[in-house]
Amino acid sequence: MVYEFLFPLHTVFSSFNVFRYITFRTIFASVTALLICLILGRWLIRKLQTLQIDQQIREDGPKTHHVKKGTPTMGGIMIIFAVVMATLLWANLSVVYVWLVLLVMLGFGLIGFLDDYRKLARKNSRGVPGKVRLAAEIAIALGVGVILYFKPGFSTQVTIPFFKTVLPNLGWGYILLSVFIIVGAANAVNLTDGLDGLATGPIIICFATYVFFAYFAGNIKVAQYLQIPYVPGTGELAVFCGALVGAALGFLWFNSYPAEIFMGDVGSLSLGGALGAVAVITKQEILLAIVGGIFVLETFSVIFQVGYFKLTGGKRIFRMAPLHHHFELKGWAEPKVIVRFWVISILLALLAIATLKLR
Ligand code: 57M
């Protein structure tokens, strides 16, 4: 809204010309969201404790997790609120992509909220039936894929990391790829969110990386220089990603070990879904597998563990899946698992940025 109402006044107040710049609005969106979370965090923790909205801890999990019983959850509500407010304030709302990623974040957040609520109401760790949740996630992602497919000027070509001339055109198949990436990212973040700040850290790193990818894709000169797809309007997603980084940093202030609050499925699904949507719209779809490599590793650890478990009648590859539990059971202290995963996430993000030139 600042863009709509204040930028036009630059003819009267020349300093308002600064609202034209995406870089300026991205920084301000990030600071706005950060401040909202830092200001609301303590109040929300107390409110959730009063309402007894606290985490049900599974009995079959690592014994070290039993001390977490009673930790307030659904902190993702605060992240979503901060991101929506900062985006509405600082982004150019005439760009449809901004509304698309907001709707994915809100839609997946609603699914997660209902899942969290159901777990609380039933005082167990089973929430909304998996098939119902998955169907709702696919429906939202399908809507996004169809809108993008029919949007004039949006390419259905896929960007392959390291190969600038390999741009397969999937046609309507791009809709299916969009669904796979958005739903896959949401559930991968959901699985990863199993230690204090373990998902929050890579989320910050991924969205900080996509601030740059969104800005590059939306700037024709930079897109041509880097030989990446030019997608007019995606520069405004840098503002959304900046808001997400700020909100997640503010949430991490309270979610860091020992966590005073968990984000809940309302947080993990909304953030993962939004990340998938940003990756698709900025045409860095496959690169998300590198930037979000921690989420990929965690998901594959579960796929291989469950598959091997079923194939061998009960044998395990890992001591426990997802991967973070394996290292916990190996004796790594929780903070050591968390920070080492963050280090790997930063290295993967740097590699992903490097691929823009290594092509
Ligand atoms: C999402 N949720 C955490 C919190 C967070 C197929 C199978 C791998 C599914 C998987 C599963 O249930 N995943 C659900 C992970 C949970 O966190 C809540 O969920 C939200 C995110 N969705 O915001 O509200 C627990 O994680 C801990 N936590 C923290 N700090 C945080 O900041 O300590 C979360 C956030 C919380 C808290 O203890 O209660 C979770 O782990 O459930 N299942 C599993 O991951 C289970 N693994 C498993 O069953 N492995 C088997 C299978 C694969 C064959 C095996 O390896 O043999 C483990 N999870 C738990 N206990 N909690 C092990 C059993």
Short mmCIF file of C-alpha atoms and ligand atoms in Angstrom, two decimals:
data_model
loop_
_atom_site.label_atom_id
_atom_site.label_comp_id
_atom_site.label_asym_id
_atom_site.label_seq_id
_atom_site.Cartn_x
_atom_site.Cartn_y
_atom_site.Cartn_z
CA MET A 1 0.00 0.00 0.00
CA VAL A 2 2.91 2.32 0.68
CA TYR A 3 3.86 1.84 -2.96
CA GLU A 4 0.35 2.68 -4.19
CA PHE A 5 -0.25 5.69 -1.95
CA LEU A 6 3.15 7.25 -1.30
CA PHE A 7 5.16 6.63 -4.46
CA PRO A 8 2.80 8.79 -6.62
CA LEU A 9 3.54 11.68 -4.23
CA HIS A 10 7.17 11.69 -5.35
CA THR A 11 6.22 14.50 -7.73
CA VAL A 12 5.51 16.60 -4.63
CA PHE A 13 7.99 15.05 -2.16
CA SER A 14 11.02 13.98 -4.23
CA SER A 15 12.30 11.74 -1.43
CA PHE A 16 9.24 9.50 -1.96
CA ASN A 17 10.90 8.42 -5.20
CA VAL A 18 12.74 5.87 -3.09
CA PHE A 19 9.52 3.82 -2.85
CA ARG A 20 10.04 2.93 -6.51
CA TYR A 21 13.00 0.73 -5.62
CA ILE A 22 12.37 -2.95 -4.88
CA THR A 23 15.59 -3.16 -2.85
CA PHE A 24 14.38 -0.41 -0.52
CA ARG A 25 10.92 -1.95 -0.12
CA THR A 26 12.41 -5.44 0.42
CA ILE A 27 14.57 -4.20 3.29
CA PHE A 28 11.66 -2.31 4.84
CA ALA A 29 9.32 -5.31 4.47
CA SER A 30 11.92 -7.46 6.23
CA VAL A 31 12.37 -4.99 9.09
CA THR A 32 8.59 -4.53 9.41
CA ALA A 33 7.96 -8.29 9.68
CA LEU A 34 10.88 -8.74 12.07
CA LEU A 35 9.59 -6.04 14.41
CA ILE A 36 6.04 -7.43 14.32
CA CYS A 37 7.31 -10.87 15.43
CA LEU A 38 9.67 -9.50 18.07
CA ILE A 39 6.89 -7.34 19.52
CA LEU A 40 4.14 -10.01 19.34
CA GLY A 41 6.29 -13.06 20.26
CA ARG A 42 6.27 -12.81 24.05
CA TRP A 43 2.56 -11.93 24.12
CA LEU A 44 1.69 -14.86 21.79
CA ILE A 45 3.65 -17.36 23.90
CA ARG A 46 1.76 -16.28 27.00
CA LYS A 47 -1.57 -16.34 25.12
CA LEU A 48 -0.97 -19.86 23.77
CA GLN A 49 0.01 -21.05 27.26
CA THR A 50 -3.17 -19.55 28.73
CA LEU A 51 -5.24 -21.24 26.02
CA GLN A 52 -3.24 -24.46 26.62
CA ILE A 53 -2.37 -24.67 22.92
CA ASP A 54 0.67 -26.80 23.57
CA GLN A 55 2.46 -29.58 21.75
CA GLN A 56 1.48 -33.21 22.14
CA ILE A 57 4.77 -35.12 22.32
CA ARG A 58 4.78 -38.63 20.82
CA GLU A 59 5.80 -41.40 23.21
CA ASP A 60 7.85 -43.25 20.56
CA GLY A 61 10.12 -40.28 19.91
CA PRO A 62 13.57 -39.56 21.28
CA LYS A 63 13.45 -39.49 25.08
CA THR A 64 15.06 -36.05 25.02
CA HIS A 65 11.86 -34.68 23.52
CA HIS A 66 9.68 -35.49 26.49
CA VAL A 67 10.89 -32.34 28.28
CA LYS A 68 9.29 -30.37 25.46
CA LYS A 69 5.81 -31.36 26.57
CA GLY A 70 3.74 -28.24 27.17
CA THR A 71 5.67 -26.08 24.71
CA PRO A 72 3.19 -23.74 23.00
CA THR A 73 2.69 -24.49 19.31
CA MET A 74 1.00 -22.87 16.28
CA GLY A 75 3.51 -20.00 16.40
CA GLY A 76 3.27 -20.04 12.61
CA ILE A 77 0.18 -17.86 13.00
CA MET A 78 2.48 -14.99 14.01
CA ILE A 79 4.80 -15.58 11.04
CA ILE A 80 1.87 -15.54 8.60
CA PHE A 81 0.40 -12.37 10.17
CA ALA A 82 3.75 -10.55 9.98
CA VAL A 83 4.39 -11.60 6.37
CA VAL A 84 0.90 -10.61 5.21
CA MET A 85 1.08 -7.19 6.91
CA ALA A 86 4.59 -6.41 5.64
CA THR A 87 3.78 -7.57 2.09
CA LEU A 88 0.53 -5.60 1.91
CA LEU A 89 2.40 -2.56 3.21
CA TRP A 90 5.48 -2.65 0.98
CA ALA A 91 4.79 -4.70 -2.17
CA ASN A 92 3.30 -3.45 -5.42
CA LEU A 93 -0.12 -5.09 -5.06
CA SER A 94 -0.94 -4.73 -8.74
CA VAL A 95 1.40 -7.68 -9.45
CA VAL A 96 -0.65 -10.93 -9.50
CA TYR A 97 2.30 -13.06 -8.35
CA VAL A 98 2.22 -11.33 -4.95
CA TRP A 99 -1.38 -12.42 -4.45
CA LEU A 100 -0.61 -15.95 -5.68
CA VAL A 101 2.12 -16.57 -3.10
CA LEU A 102 0.05 -14.95 -0.34
CA LEU A 103 -2.89 -17.21 -1.18
CA VAL A 104 -0.67 -20.32 -1.19
CA MET A 105 0.76 -19.32 2.21
CA LEU A 106 -2.73 -18.69 3.62
CA GLY A 107 -4.27 -21.79 2.04
CA PHE A 108 -1.56 -24.16 3.28
CA GLY A 109 -1.59 -22.32 6.59
CA LEU A 110 -5.32 -23.06 6.97
CA ILE A 111 -4.70 -26.77 6.31
CA GLY A 112 -1.93 -26.76 8.91
CA PHE A 113 -4.08 -24.85 11.39
CA LEU A 114 -6.90 -27.40 11.10
CA ASP A 115 -4.33 -30.20 11.54
CA ASP A 116 -2.85 -28.59 14.64
CA TYR A 117 -6.29 -27.81 16.06
CA ARG A 118 -7.45 -31.39 15.56
CA LYS A 119 -4.33 -32.72 17.34
CA LEU A 120 -5.02 -30.40 20.25
CA ALA A 121 -8.72 -31.18 20.41
CA ARG A 122 -8.01 -34.92 20.45
CA LYS A 123 -4.88 -34.58 22.61
CA ASN A 124 -2.86 -36.82 20.29
CA SER A 125 -0.38 -36.40 17.44
CA ARG A 126 -2.85 -37.54 14.74
CA GLY A 127 -4.44 -34.60 12.98
CA VAL A 128 -6.44 -34.27 9.79
CA PRO A 129 -6.34 -37.60 7.84
CA GLY A 130 -3.31 -37.63 5.53
CA LYS A 131 -5.36 -38.20 2.37
CA VAL A 132 -7.67 -35.24 3.13
CA ARG A 133 -4.70 -32.99 3.86
CA LEU A 134 -2.90 -34.06 0.69
CA ALA A 135 -6.02 -33.56 -1.45
CA ALA A 136 -6.47 -30.01 -0.12
CA GLU A 137 -2.79 -29.21 -0.72
CA ILE A 138 -2.98 -30.55 -4.28
CA ALA A 139 -6.14 -28.54 -4.95
CA ILE A 140 -4.45 -25.27 -3.93
CA ALA A 141 -1.26 -26.06 -5.87
CA LEU A 142 -3.32 -27.09 -8.91
CA GLY A 143 -5.08 -23.73 -8.83
CA VAL A 144 -1.73 -21.94 -8.89
CA GLY A 145 -0.42 -24.18 -11.69
CA VAL A 146 -3.49 -23.57 -13.87
CA ILE A 147 -3.38 -19.79 -13.30
CA LEU A 148 0.31 -19.70 -14.27
CA TYR A 149 -0.29 -21.96 -17.29
CA PHE A 150 -2.94 -19.63 -18.70
CA LYS A 151 -1.15 -16.41 -17.70
CA PRO A 152 -0.04 -14.65 -20.87
CA GLY A 153 3.75 -14.44 -21.06
CA PHE A 154 4.44 -17.01 -18.32
CA SER A 155 6.68 -19.71 -19.84
CA THR A 156 6.12 -23.43 -19.23
CA GLN A 157 9.81 -24.07 -19.84
CA VAL A 158 11.79 -25.57 -16.95
CA THR A 159 15.17 -24.09 -15.92
CA ILE A 160 17.78 -26.81 -15.44
CA PRO A 161 20.65 -25.84 -13.12
CA PHE A 162 24.11 -25.75 -14.80
CA PHE A 163 22.60 -26.00 -18.34
CA LYS A 164 21.55 -22.62 -19.74
CA THR A 165 20.45 -23.94 -23.12
CA VAL A 166 18.45 -26.90 -21.79
CA LEU A 167 14.95 -25.49 -21.31
CA PRO A 168 12.42 -28.32 -21.81
CA ASN A 169 8.91 -27.01 -22.47
CA LEU A 170 6.47 -29.12 -20.47
CA GLY A 171 3.31 -27.51 -21.79
CA TRP A 172 0.39 -28.50 -19.53
CA GLY A 173 2.82 -30.83 -17.77
CA TYR A 174 4.18 -27.69 -16.09
CA ILE A 175 0.98 -27.65 -14.04
CA LEU A 176 1.87 -31.09 -12.62
CA LEU A 177 5.44 -29.98 -11.93
CA SER A 178 4.11 -26.92 -10.07
CA VAL A 179 1.88 -29.16 -7.93
CA PHE A 180 4.78 -31.52 -7.17
CA ILE A 181 7.11 -28.67 -6.14
CA ILE A 182 4.59 -26.73 -4.01
CA VAL A 183 3.12 -29.78 -2.22
CA GLY A 184 6.55 -31.44 -1.95
CA ALA A 185 8.17 -28.35 -0.44
CA ALA A 186 5.34 -27.94 2.09
CA ASN A 187 5.61 -31.52 3.33
CA ALA A 188 9.41 -31.52 3.28
CA VAL A 189 9.49 -28.48 5.60
CA ASN A 190 6.84 -30.16 7.72
CA LEU A 191 9.00 -33.26 8.20
CA THR A 192 12.11 -31.17 8.91
CA ASP A 193 10.44 -29.14 11.66
CA GLY A 194 11.35 -31.63 14.39
CA LEU A 195 14.06 -29.83 16.41
CA ASP A 196 14.24 -26.29 17.83
CA GLY A 197 14.79 -23.94 14.89
CA LEU A 198 15.76 -26.82 12.59
CA ALA A 199 13.27 -25.80 9.90
CA THR A 200 13.31 -22.08 10.69
CA GLY A 201 17.01 -21.69 9.88
CA PRO A 202 16.90 -23.21 6.37
CA ILE A 203 13.63 -21.35 5.68
CA ILE A 204 15.45 -18.07 6.38
CA ILE A 205 18.37 -19.14 4.18
CA CYS A 206 16.10 -20.33 1.33
CA PHE A 207 13.93 -17.21 1.25
CA ALA A 208 17.00 -14.96 1.53
CA THR A 209 18.37 -16.75 -1.54
CA TYR A 210 15.09 -16.34 -3.40
CA VAL A 211 15.14 -12.59 -2.64
CA PHE A 212 18.01 -12.49 -5.13
CA PHE A 213 16.50 -14.99 -7.59
CA ALA A 214 13.22 -13.02 -7.63
CA TYR A 215 15.02 -9.70 -8.11
CA PHE A 216 17.22 -11.12 -10.90
CA ALA A 217 14.27 -12.76 -12.71
CA GLY A 218 12.28 -9.53 -12.59
CA ASN A 219 15.10 -7.34 -13.94
CA ILE A 220 15.50 -7.75 -17.70
CA LYS A 221 19.12 -6.53 -17.77
CA VAL A 222 20.22 -8.87 -14.97
CA ALA A 223 18.18 -11.79 -16.37
CA GLN A 224 19.80 -11.36 -19.78
CA TYR A 225 23.29 -11.05 -18.25
CA LEU A 226 22.79 -14.22 -16.19
CA GLN A 227 20.90 -15.87 -19.07
CA ILE A 228 18.00 -16.85 -16.79
CA PRO A 229 14.30 -16.56 -17.71
CA TYR A 230 12.98 -12.98 -17.47
CA VAL A 231 9.63 -13.01 -15.68
CA PRO A 232 8.22 -9.47 -15.55
CA GLY A 233 6.81 -8.64 -12.11
CA THR A 234 8.67 -11.30 -10.12
CA GLY A 235 10.83 -8.55 -8.63
CA GLU A 236 7.92 -7.88 -6.27
CA LEU A 237 8.36 -11.41 -4.87
CA ALA A 238 11.67 -10.16 -3.47
CA VAL A 239 9.56 -7.98 -1.16
CA PHE A 240 7.50 -11.03 -0.10
CA CYS A 241 10.67 -13.10 0.44
CA GLY A 242 12.21 -10.26 2.42
CA ALA A 243 9.12 -10.12 4.63
CA LEU A 244 9.36 -13.89 5.14
CA VAL A 245 13.04 -13.64 6.13
CA GLY A 246 12.24 -10.92 8.66
CA ALA A 247 9.28 -12.79 10.13
CA ALA A 248 11.21 -16.06 10.37
CA LEU A 249 14.15 -14.28 12.04
CA GLY A 250 11.75 -12.78 14.56
CA PHE A 251 10.18 -16.19 15.18
CA LEU A 252 13.64 -17.78 15.54
CA TRP A 253 14.30 -15.40 18.45
CA PHE A 254 11.78 -17.51 20.40
CA ASN A 255 12.07 -20.83 18.54
CA SER A 256 15.83 -21.16 19.07
CA TYR A 257 17.03 -23.87 21.45
CA PRO A 258 15.54 -24.36 23.99
CA ALA A 259 12.39 -23.40 22.07
CA GLU A 260 9.73 -21.37 23.84
CA ILE A 261 7.33 -21.95 20.95
CA PHE A 262 6.93 -24.28 17.93
CA MET A 263 5.60 -23.08 14.59
CA GLY A 264 3.13 -25.96 14.24
CA ASP A 265 1.86 -27.39 10.95
CA VAL A 266 0.26 -23.99 10.39
CA GLY A 267 3.80 -22.67 10.09
CA SER A 268 5.66 -25.50 8.37
CA LEU A 269 3.04 -26.11 5.66
CA SER A 270 2.48 -22.41 4.93
CA LEU A 271 6.20 -21.61 4.72
CA GLY A 272 7.00 -24.69 2.65
CA GLY A 273 4.09 -24.09 0.29
CA ALA A 274 5.07 -20.45 -0.17
CA LEU A 275 8.68 -21.47 -0.84
CA GLY A 276 7.55 -23.90 -3.54
CA ALA A 277 5.33 -21.25 -5.12
CA VAL A 278 8.16 -18.69 -5.17
CA ALA A 279 10.50 -21.25 -6.74
CA VAL A 280 7.98 -21.97 -9.52
CA ILE A 281 7.09 -18.34 -10.28
CA THR A 282 10.73 -17.17 -10.36
CA LYS A 283 11.47 -20.09 -12.78
CA GLN A 284 14.09 -21.54 -10.43
CA GLU A 285 12.04 -24.69 -9.87
CA ILE A 286 14.75 -27.38 -9.85
CA LEU A 287 17.27 -25.14 -8.11
CA LEU A 288 15.01 -25.36 -5.05
CA ALA A 289 16.28 -28.93 -4.62
CA ILE A 290 19.76 -27.46 -4.04
CA VAL A 291 18.80 -24.36 -2.06
CA GLY A 292 16.42 -26.45 0.07
CA GLY A 293 18.73 -29.47 0.07
CA ILE A 294 18.25 -29.97 3.82
CA PHE A 295 14.52 -30.41 3.28
CA VAL A 296 15.26 -32.85 0.43
CA LEU A 297 17.69 -34.88 2.59
CA GLU A 298 15.17 -35.10 5.42
CA THR A 299 12.39 -36.23 3.08
CA PHE A 300 14.50 -38.85 1.33
CA SER A 301 15.65 -40.19 4.69
CA VAL A 302 12.00 -40.90 5.49
CA ILE A 303 11.26 -42.37 2.05
CA PHE A 304 14.27 -44.71 2.22
CA GLN A 305 13.62 -45.62 5.88
CA VAL A 306 9.95 -46.47 5.37
CA GLY A 307 10.65 -48.26 2.07
CA TYR A 308 13.50 -50.34 3.52
CA PHE A 309 11.47 -51.01 6.68
CA LYS A 310 8.63 -52.44 4.61
CA LEU A 311 10.90 -54.31 2.20
CA THR A 312 12.92 -56.02 4.94
CA GLY A 313 10.08 -56.60 7.41
CA GLY A 314 11.32 -54.15 10.04
CA LYS A 315 14.99 -53.38 9.38
CA ARG A 316 16.11 -49.74 9.42
CA ILE A 317 18.72 -47.75 7.46
CA PHE A 318 18.77 -44.95 10.04
CA ARG A 319 18.37 -45.24 13.80
CA MET A 320 15.24 -43.12 13.25
CA ALA A 321 13.89 -40.96 10.45
CA PRO A 322 13.80 -38.12 9.63
CA LEU A 323 17.59 -37.69 9.55
CA HIS A 324 17.76 -35.29 12.50
CA HIS A 325 16.47 -38.00 14.84
CA HIS A 326 19.19 -40.37 13.58
CA PHE A 327 21.91 -37.98 14.72
CA GLU A 328 20.09 -37.36 18.00
CA LEU A 329 20.08 -41.10 18.69
CA LYS A 330 23.77 -41.23 17.73
CA GLY A 331 24.37 -38.96 20.71
CA TRP A 332 24.67 -35.57 19.04
CA ALA A 333 23.27 -32.83 21.30
CA GLU A 334 20.18 -31.17 19.80
CA PRO A 335 21.89 -27.76 19.27
CA LYS A 336 24.76 -29.48 17.45
CA VAL A 337 22.36 -31.21 15.03
CA ILE A 338 20.52 -27.94 14.44
CA VAL A 339 23.55 -25.73 13.79
CA ARG A 340 25.29 -28.32 11.61
CA PHE A 341 22.12 -28.55 9.46
CA TRP A 342 22.14 -24.74 9.22
CA VAL A 343 25.79 -24.80 8.09
CA ILE A 344 24.95 -27.30 5.34
CA SER A 345 21.95 -25.18 4.33
CA ILE A 346 24.14 -22.07 3.95
CA LEU A 347 26.69 -23.98 1.86
CA LEU A 348 23.90 -25.31 -0.41
CA ALA A 349 22.49 -21.80 -0.87
CA LEU A 350 25.92 -20.49 -1.86
CA LEU A 351 26.28 -23.38 -4.34
CA ALA A 352 22.84 -22.60 -5.78
CA ILE A 353 23.73 -18.93 -6.29
CA ALA A 354 27.02 -20.01 -7.89
CA THR A 355 25.14 -22.15 -10.43
CA LEU A 356 23.75 -18.95 -11.93
CA LYS A 357 27.27 -18.29 -13.22
CA LEU A 358 28.48 -21.90 -13.51
CA ARG A 359 26.42 -22.50 -16.64
C1 57M B 1 6.12 -33.39 11.39
N1 57M B 1 6.62 -32.94 13.65
C2 57M B 1 7.49 -33.14 14.77
C3 57M B 1 5.71 -29.05 16.01
C4 57M B 1 6.20 -28.51 14.69
C5 57M B 1 6.40 -40.71 8.21
C6 57M B 1 7.04 -40.09 9.41
C7 57M B 1 8.49 -39.76 9.20
C8 57M B 1 6.26 -38.80 9.79
C9 57M B 1 6.93 -38.05 10.89
C10 57M B 1 6.00 -36.98 11.45
O1 57M B 1 5.15 -37.29 12.25
N2 57M B 1 6.22 -35.76 11.04
C11 57M B 1 5.37 -34.68 11.49
C12 57M B 1 7.19 -33.34 12.40
C13 57M B 1 6.89 -32.48 16.03
O2 57M B 1 6.81 -31.08 15.74
C14 57M B 1 5.52 -30.53 15.67
O3 57M B 1 5.10 -30.57 14.29
C15 57M B 1 5.27 -29.26 13.74
C16 57M B 1 5.86 -29.34 12.36
N3 57M B 1 4.99 -30.11 11.52
O4 57M B 1 6.03 -27.12 14.59
O5 57M B 1 4.49 -28.44 16.34
C17 57M B 1 7.87 -32.70 17.19
O6 57M B 1 9.14 -32.17 16.81
C18 57M B 1 9.75 -31.58 17.94
N4 57M B 1 10.03 -30.17 17.64
C19 57M B 1 11.01 -29.54 18.39
N5 57M B 1 11.29 -28.23 18.12
C20 57M B 1 10.63 -27.50 17.15
O7 57M B 1 10.94 -26.29 16.95
O8 57M B 1 11.62 -30.14 19.26
C21 57M B 1 9.35 -29.49 16.66
C22 57M B 1 9.64 -28.17 16.38
C23 57M B 1 7.46 -31.93 18.42
C24 57M B 1 8.79 -31.76 19.12
O9 57M B 1 9.10 -32.95 19.81
O10 57M B 1 6.53 -32.70 19.17
C25 57M B 1 7.69 -34.65 14.97
O11 57M B 1 8.86 -35.07 15.01
O12 57M B 1 6.66 -35.32 15.06
N6 57M B 1 7.28 -38.93 11.99
C26 57M B 1 8.38 -38.70 12.61
O13 57M B 1 9.12 -37.77 12.34
C27 57M B 1 8.76 -39.75 13.65
N7 57M B 1 9.66 -40.66 12.96
C28 57M B 1 9.30 -41.94 12.73
O14 57M B 1 8.22 -42.37 13.02
N8 57M B 1 10.26 -42.71 12.13
C29 57M B 1 10.04 -44.13 11.90
C30 57M B 1 9.38 -44.35 10.53
C31 57M B 1 9.86 -43.31 9.51
C32 57M B 1 9.59 -45.74 10.00
C33 57M B 1 11.38 -44.80 11.96
O15 57M B 1 12.40 -44.17 11.64
O16 57M B 1 11.44 -45.97 12.38
C34 57M B 1 9.54 -39.12 14.77
N9 57M B 1 8.83 -38.00 15.32
C35 57M B 1 8.38 -37.99 16.62
N10 57M B 1 8.42 -39.07 17.34
N11 57M B 1 7.90 -36.86 17.18
C36 57M B 1 9.85 -40.20 15.76
C37 57M B 1 8.73 -40.34 16.72
#
